[in-house]
Short mmCIF file of C-alpha atoms in Angstrom, two decimals:
data_model
loop_
_atom_site.label_atom_id
_atom_site.label_comp_id
_atom_site.label_asym_id
_atom_site.label_seq_id
_atom_site.Cartn_x
_atom_site.Cartn_y
_atom_site.Cartn_z
CA MET A 1 -77.18 -60.23 -40.73
CA SER A 2 -73.52 -60.62 -41.62
CA TYR A 3 -73.61 -57.19 -43.32
CA LEU A 4 -75.00 -55.55 -40.19
CA LEU A 5 -72.35 -57.28 -38.05
CA ALA A 6 -69.59 -56.13 -40.40
CA SER A 7 -70.96 -52.56 -40.32
CA TYR A 8 -71.12 -52.65 -36.52
CA ASN A 9 -67.54 -53.94 -36.32
CA ASP A 10 -66.32 -51.21 -38.68
CA THR A 11 -68.03 -48.54 -36.58
CA LEU A 12 -66.67 -49.88 -33.29
CA SER A 13 -63.20 -50.26 -34.81
CA SER A 14 -63.32 -46.66 -36.01
CA ILE A 15 -64.42 -45.36 -32.60
CA LEU A 16 -61.65 -47.29 -30.84
CA GLY A 17 -59.15 -45.96 -33.38
CA TRP A 18 -60.16 -42.36 -32.70
CA VAL A 19 -60.01 -42.91 -28.93
CA SER A 20 -56.50 -44.31 -29.41
CA ILE A 21 -55.50 -41.21 -31.38
CA ALA A 22 -56.88 -38.98 -28.61
CA CYS A 23 -54.74 -40.87 -26.08
CA TRP A 24 -51.60 -40.51 -28.17
CA ILE A 25 -52.16 -36.80 -28.65
CA VAL A 26 -52.02 -36.17 -24.89
CA VAL A 27 -49.61 -38.97 -23.88
CA TYR A 28 -46.49 -36.78 -23.89
CA SER A 29 -48.04 -33.77 -22.14
CA PRO A 30 -47.79 -35.07 -18.53
CA GLN A 31 -44.07 -35.83 -18.83
CA ILE A 32 -43.27 -32.57 -20.60
CA TYR A 33 -45.08 -30.70 -17.82
CA GLU A 34 -43.41 -32.82 -15.13
CA ASN A 35 -39.99 -31.96 -16.52
CA TYR A 36 -40.90 -28.29 -16.67
CA SER A 37 -42.24 -28.18 -13.10
CA LEU A 38 -39.17 -29.97 -11.71
CA GLN A 39 -36.76 -28.14 -14.04
CA SER A 40 -35.20 -31.55 -14.64
CA GLY A 41 -35.63 -34.44 -17.05
CA GLU A 42 -33.55 -36.90 -15.06
CA GLY A 43 -36.49 -39.16 -14.30
CA LEU A 44 -36.35 -40.31 -17.91
CA SER A 45 -33.89 -42.81 -19.27
CA LEU A 46 -32.21 -41.32 -22.31
CA ILE A 47 -32.06 -44.74 -23.94
CA PHE A 48 -35.82 -45.03 -23.44
CA VAL A 49 -36.45 -41.75 -25.27
CA TYR A 50 -33.93 -42.42 -28.06
CA VAL A 51 -35.30 -45.90 -28.80
CA TRP A 52 -38.88 -44.59 -28.63
CA LEU A 53 -37.84 -41.87 -31.10
CA LEU A 54 -36.44 -44.52 -33.45
CA GLY A 55 -39.72 -46.42 -33.18
CA ASP A 56 -41.72 -43.30 -34.04
CA ILE A 57 -39.48 -42.51 -37.02
CA THR A 58 -39.77 -46.03 -38.48
CA ASN A 59 -43.51 -46.03 -37.80
CA MET A 60 -43.91 -42.68 -39.58
CA THR A 61 -41.79 -43.82 -42.52
CA GLY A 62 -43.88 -46.97 -42.86
CA ALA A 63 -47.07 -44.89 -42.82
CA ILE A 64 -45.74 -42.68 -45.61
CA LEU A 65 -44.70 -45.64 -47.77
CA ALA A 66 -48.03 -47.38 -47.11
CA GLY A 67 -49.90 -44.28 -48.26
CA LEU A 68 -51.92 -44.04 -45.06
CA LEU A 69 -54.21 -41.11 -44.28
CA PRO A 70 -52.52 -37.69 -43.93
CA THR A 71 -53.78 -37.53 -40.33
CA VAL A 72 -51.80 -40.68 -39.49
CA ILE A 73 -48.66 -39.22 -41.05
CA ILE A 74 -49.17 -35.89 -39.27
CA LEU A 75 -49.51 -37.76 -35.98
CA GLY A 76 -46.23 -39.54 -36.73
CA VAL A 77 -44.54 -36.17 -37.20
CA TYR A 78 -46.14 -34.93 -33.97
CA TYR A 79 -44.86 -37.94 -32.01
CA THR A 80 -41.36 -37.38 -33.34
CA LEU A 81 -41.42 -33.70 -32.36
CA CYS A 82 -42.59 -34.62 -28.83
CA ASP A 83 -39.70 -37.08 -28.49
CA LEU A 84 -37.31 -34.32 -29.51
CA ILE A 85 -38.88 -31.95 -26.96
CA LEU A 86 -38.27 -34.50 -24.19
CA LEU A 87 -34.64 -34.89 -25.26
CA PHE A 88 -34.23 -31.10 -25.41
CA GLN A 89 -35.61 -30.78 -21.88
CA VAL A 90 -33.19 -33.37 -20.49
CA TYR A 91 -30.11 -31.73 -21.99
CA TYR A 92 -31.29 -28.16 -21.39
CA TYR A 93 -31.99 -28.68 -17.69
CA ARG A 94 -28.64 -30.48 -17.31
CA TRP A 95 -26.90 -27.53 -18.90
CA LYS A 96 -28.88 -25.12 -16.72
CA ALA A 97 -28.05 -27.06 -13.55
CA THR A 98 -24.37 -27.13 -14.45
CA LYS A 99 -24.31 -23.45 -15.33
CA TYR A 100 -25.85 -22.31 -12.05
CA GLN A 101 -24.24 -25.08 -10.00
CA VAL A 102 -27.61 -26.19 -8.61
CA SER A 103 -26.44 -29.81 -8.51
CA GLU A 104 -24.17 -32.16 -10.39
CA SER A 105 -25.81 -33.64 -13.47
CA VAL A 106 -24.67 -37.09 -14.56
CA GLU A 107 -26.71 -39.36 -16.85
CA GLU A 108 -26.92 -42.18 -14.33
CA THR A 109 -27.39 -39.88 -11.27
CA PRO A 110 -30.82 -38.19 -11.07
CA LEU A 111 -31.35 -34.61 -9.99
CA LEU A 112 -33.38 -34.92 -6.79
CA ILE A 113 -35.90 -32.31 -5.76
CA ASP A 114 -36.60 -31.11 -2.23
CA THR A 115 -37.38 -34.11 0.01
CA HIS A 116 -40.33 -32.50 1.79
CA ALA A 117 -41.93 -31.42 -1.49
CA GLN A 118 -41.40 -34.89 -2.93
CA ASN A 119 -43.00 -36.51 0.11
CA LYS A 120 -46.03 -34.26 -0.19
CA ARG A 121 -46.37 -35.25 -3.85
CA GLU A 122 -46.05 -38.96 -3.05
CA VAL A 123 -48.65 -39.02 -0.26
CA SER A 124 -51.27 -36.88 -2.02
CA SER A 125 -54.81 -38.18 -1.77
CA THR A 126 -55.50 -41.45 -3.55
CA LYS A 127 -59.04 -40.23 -4.08
CA GLY A 128 -57.74 -37.11 -5.79
CA ILE A 129 -55.54 -39.19 -8.09
CA ALA A 130 -58.48 -41.45 -8.95
CA ILE A 131 -60.63 -38.41 -9.79
CA ARG A 132 -57.94 -36.94 -12.04
CA TYR A 133 -57.44 -40.18 -13.94
CA ALA A 134 -61.20 -40.74 -14.25
CA GLY A 135 -61.50 -37.24 -15.67
CA ALA A 136 -58.64 -37.86 -18.10
CA LEU A 137 -60.19 -41.17 -19.16
CA SER A 138 -63.57 -39.51 -19.74
CA PHE A 139 -61.91 -36.73 -21.73
CA VAL A 140 -60.14 -39.01 -24.21
CA MET A 141 -63.22 -41.22 -24.56
CA ILE A 142 -65.51 -38.27 -25.30
CA THR A 143 -62.91 -36.69 -27.61
CA GLY A 144 -62.50 -39.97 -29.51
CA VAL A 145 -66.25 -40.48 -29.98
CA LEU A 146 -66.69 -36.85 -31.03
CA ALA A 147 -63.84 -37.13 -33.55
CA TRP A 148 -65.39 -40.33 -34.93
CA TRP A 149 -68.80 -38.63 -35.27
CA ILE A 150 -67.30 -35.65 -37.11
CA SER A 151 -65.26 -37.86 -39.44
CA SER A 152 -68.25 -40.12 -40.20
CA ASN A 153 -70.34 -37.12 -41.20
CA ILE A 154 -67.73 -35.66 -43.52
CA LYS A 155 -67.84 -37.37 -46.87
CA LEU A 156 -64.44 -37.32 -48.49
CA PRO A 157 -63.82 -38.65 -51.99
CA GLU A 158 -62.30 -42.09 -51.86
CA LYS A 159 -58.90 -42.40 -53.47
CA PRO A 160 -58.22 -45.50 -55.51
CA GLN A 161 -55.76 -47.79 -53.80
CA LYS A 162 -52.34 -47.70 -55.37
CA HIS A 163 -50.71 -50.95 -56.32
CA ARG A 164 -47.57 -51.51 -54.28
CA SER A 165 -44.71 -53.63 -55.48
CA SER A 166 -43.70 -56.59 -53.38
CA SER A 167 -40.43 -54.86 -52.47
CA ILE A 168 -42.28 -51.83 -51.05
CA THR A 169 -44.63 -54.11 -49.14
CA TRP A 170 -41.63 -55.95 -47.72
CA VAL A 171 -39.97 -52.65 -46.67
CA ILE A 172 -43.20 -51.56 -44.95
CA GLN A 173 -43.34 -54.81 -42.99
CA VAL A 174 -39.68 -54.48 -41.96
CA LEU A 175 -40.31 -50.91 -40.78
CA GLY A 176 -43.42 -52.05 -38.90
CA TRP A 177 -41.58 -54.81 -37.05
CA THR A 178 -38.61 -52.52 -36.37
CA SER A 179 -41.01 -50.01 -34.85
CA ALA A 180 -42.65 -52.72 -32.74
CA ILE A 181 -39.28 -53.94 -31.44
CA CYS A 182 -38.24 -50.37 -30.60
CA TYR A 183 -41.44 -49.70 -28.67
CA LEU A 184 -40.96 -52.90 -26.71
CA GLY A 185 -37.23 -52.45 -26.12
CA SER A 186 -37.53 -48.82 -25.06
CA ARG A 187 -39.31 -49.73 -21.83
CA ILE A 188 -36.55 -51.99 -20.52
CA PRO A 189 -33.95 -49.27 -19.78
CA GLN A 190 -36.65 -47.12 -18.15
CA ILE A 191 -37.73 -49.99 -15.89
CA ILE A 192 -34.09 -50.55 -14.91
CA LYS A 193 -33.53 -46.84 -14.24
CA ASN A 194 -36.62 -46.70 -12.01
CA PHE A 195 -34.93 -49.02 -9.50
CA SER A 196 -32.33 -46.33 -8.81
CA THR A 197 -34.54 -43.22 -9.14
CA ARG A 198 -37.60 -44.75 -7.42
CA CYS A 199 -39.66 -43.27 -10.29
CA GLU A 200 -38.89 -39.71 -9.15
CA GLY A 201 -39.34 -37.22 -11.97
CA LEU A 202 -41.42 -39.63 -14.03
CA ALA A 203 -45.08 -38.91 -14.84
CA PRO A 204 -47.29 -42.00 -14.37
CA ALA A 205 -49.88 -40.47 -16.72
CA LEU A 206 -47.40 -40.99 -19.58
CA PHE A 207 -47.71 -44.75 -19.15
CA PHE A 208 -51.42 -44.62 -18.28
CA PHE A 209 -52.25 -42.99 -21.60
CA SER A 210 -49.80 -45.26 -23.39
CA ILE A 211 -51.61 -48.32 -22.03
CA LEU A 212 -55.00 -46.90 -22.97
CA GLY A 213 -53.81 -45.87 -26.43
CA ASN A 214 -52.22 -49.25 -27.15
CA ALA A 215 -55.23 -51.16 -25.79
CA THR A 216 -57.78 -49.28 -27.89
CA TYR A 217 -55.53 -49.48 -30.96
CA SER A 218 -55.11 -53.25 -30.60
CA LEU A 219 -58.84 -53.69 -30.08
CA SER A 220 -59.60 -51.56 -33.15
CA ILE A 221 -57.58 -54.02 -35.26
CA CYS A 222 -59.11 -57.15 -33.74
CA VAL A 223 -62.68 -55.84 -33.81
CA LYS A 224 -62.45 -55.01 -37.51
CA SER A 225 -61.46 -58.52 -38.55
CA MET A 226 -60.00 -61.67 -37.09
CA GLU A 227 -59.15 -63.18 -40.47
CA LYS A 228 -55.68 -64.70 -40.58
CA GLU A 229 -54.45 -62.68 -43.57
CA TYR A 230 -55.64 -59.39 -42.03
CA LEU A 231 -53.97 -60.14 -38.70
CA ILE A 232 -50.71 -61.13 -40.40
CA THR A 233 -50.70 -57.89 -42.41
CA ASN A 234 -51.20 -55.86 -39.23
CA GLY A 235 -49.12 -58.21 -37.08
CA SER A 236 -46.27 -55.81 -36.36
CA TRP A 237 -48.51 -52.97 -35.23
CA LEU A 238 -50.68 -55.36 -33.23
CA ALA A 239 -47.71 -57.00 -31.53
CA GLY A 240 -46.00 -53.70 -30.77
CA SER A 241 -49.14 -52.27 -29.18
CA ALA A 242 -50.39 -55.31 -27.29
CA LEU A 243 -47.05 -56.43 -25.83
CA THR A 244 -46.02 -52.91 -24.82
CA ILE A 245 -49.04 -52.80 -22.51
CA PHE A 246 -47.48 -55.40 -20.21
CA LEU A 247 -44.21 -53.44 -19.91
CA ASP A 248 -46.11 -50.21 -19.22
CA LEU A 249 -48.05 -52.05 -16.51
CA ALA A 250 -44.69 -53.03 -15.01
CA VAL A 251 -43.72 -49.35 -14.84
CA LEU A 252 -47.02 -48.44 -13.18
CA SER A 253 -46.43 -51.27 -10.71
CA GLN A 254 -43.12 -49.66 -9.83
CA PHE A 255 -44.91 -46.35 -9.29
CA SER A 256 -47.42 -48.04 -6.98
CA TYR A 257 -44.72 -49.83 -4.99
CA TYR A 258 -42.50 -46.78 -4.47
CA ARG A 259 -45.51 -44.62 -3.67
CA TYR A 260 -46.60 -47.12 -1.01
CA MET A 261 -43.09 -47.23 0.46
CA ALA A 262 -42.94 -43.43 0.52
CA PHE A 263 -46.28 -43.28 2.31
CA LYS A 264 -45.04 -45.71 4.96
CA ARG A 265 -41.88 -43.65 5.33
CA VAL A 266 -43.62 -40.32 5.99
CA GLN A 267 -46.82 -41.50 7.67
CA PRO A 268 -45.44 -41.21 11.24
CA GLY A 269 -44.45 -37.62 10.53
CA LEU A 270 -47.93 -36.84 9.25
CA THR A 271 -49.50 -38.37 12.36
CA ILE A 272 -47.40 -36.18 14.65
CA GLU A 273 -48.37 -33.06 12.71
CA ASN A 274 -52.07 -33.90 12.99
CA THR A 275 -51.92 -34.40 16.78
CA SER A 276 -49.87 -31.36 17.64
#
């Protein structure tokens, strides 16, 4: 009975892990596209991106030293490249705006898009948004389960675990906790910036997928084992993922609040248009 339970936990943990990976593969895409469509990256806090980049670099370095699967290391490289793409967009669109004198670009002053276009974006159908997010959720779930099924049916030779010295183990733990602190700290400057930008130029899907990815990753650790030693070993990654969820929820709360305020602001105008 205990063997069957352990096998079930391993399977569920693996599925959750693959779903988490699927989330993290697409997490950057909405913001990259948002920046491209607005021709501006001013909705992002530069400190947010830089600290997130540092977290990804330390996380990737820890994965390499820990001898994790090549797929995990490749994902670490992918995350780092996406961070660099976001930074490139911010600076490129600032340079472009300055060159063509579209508007003044200062780090603390966002580039605002056309008010009417922004209002139309903010009051788009709630039903439509729900459908899009339900579709995105279904996509990552199906992709994760499919990836798990493929991986479970491919038998790869098991590599013997290498013995790590205590110093290497200590370095890995330091990198893990540094990464966790960076992931947590990165959200604070973005939350502060949102008060002045009203979340304009920021893609909510970035934080939606981040929440889903962190939640499934944390669950994959807990489902596998709740033994004290196991949780301590994975403590940094568990803490970084679980606690970041609350800060990402704070960002989504800001989105909801400013969206509601925008709807109240333009609703009278919409009523007049409908009755004319």
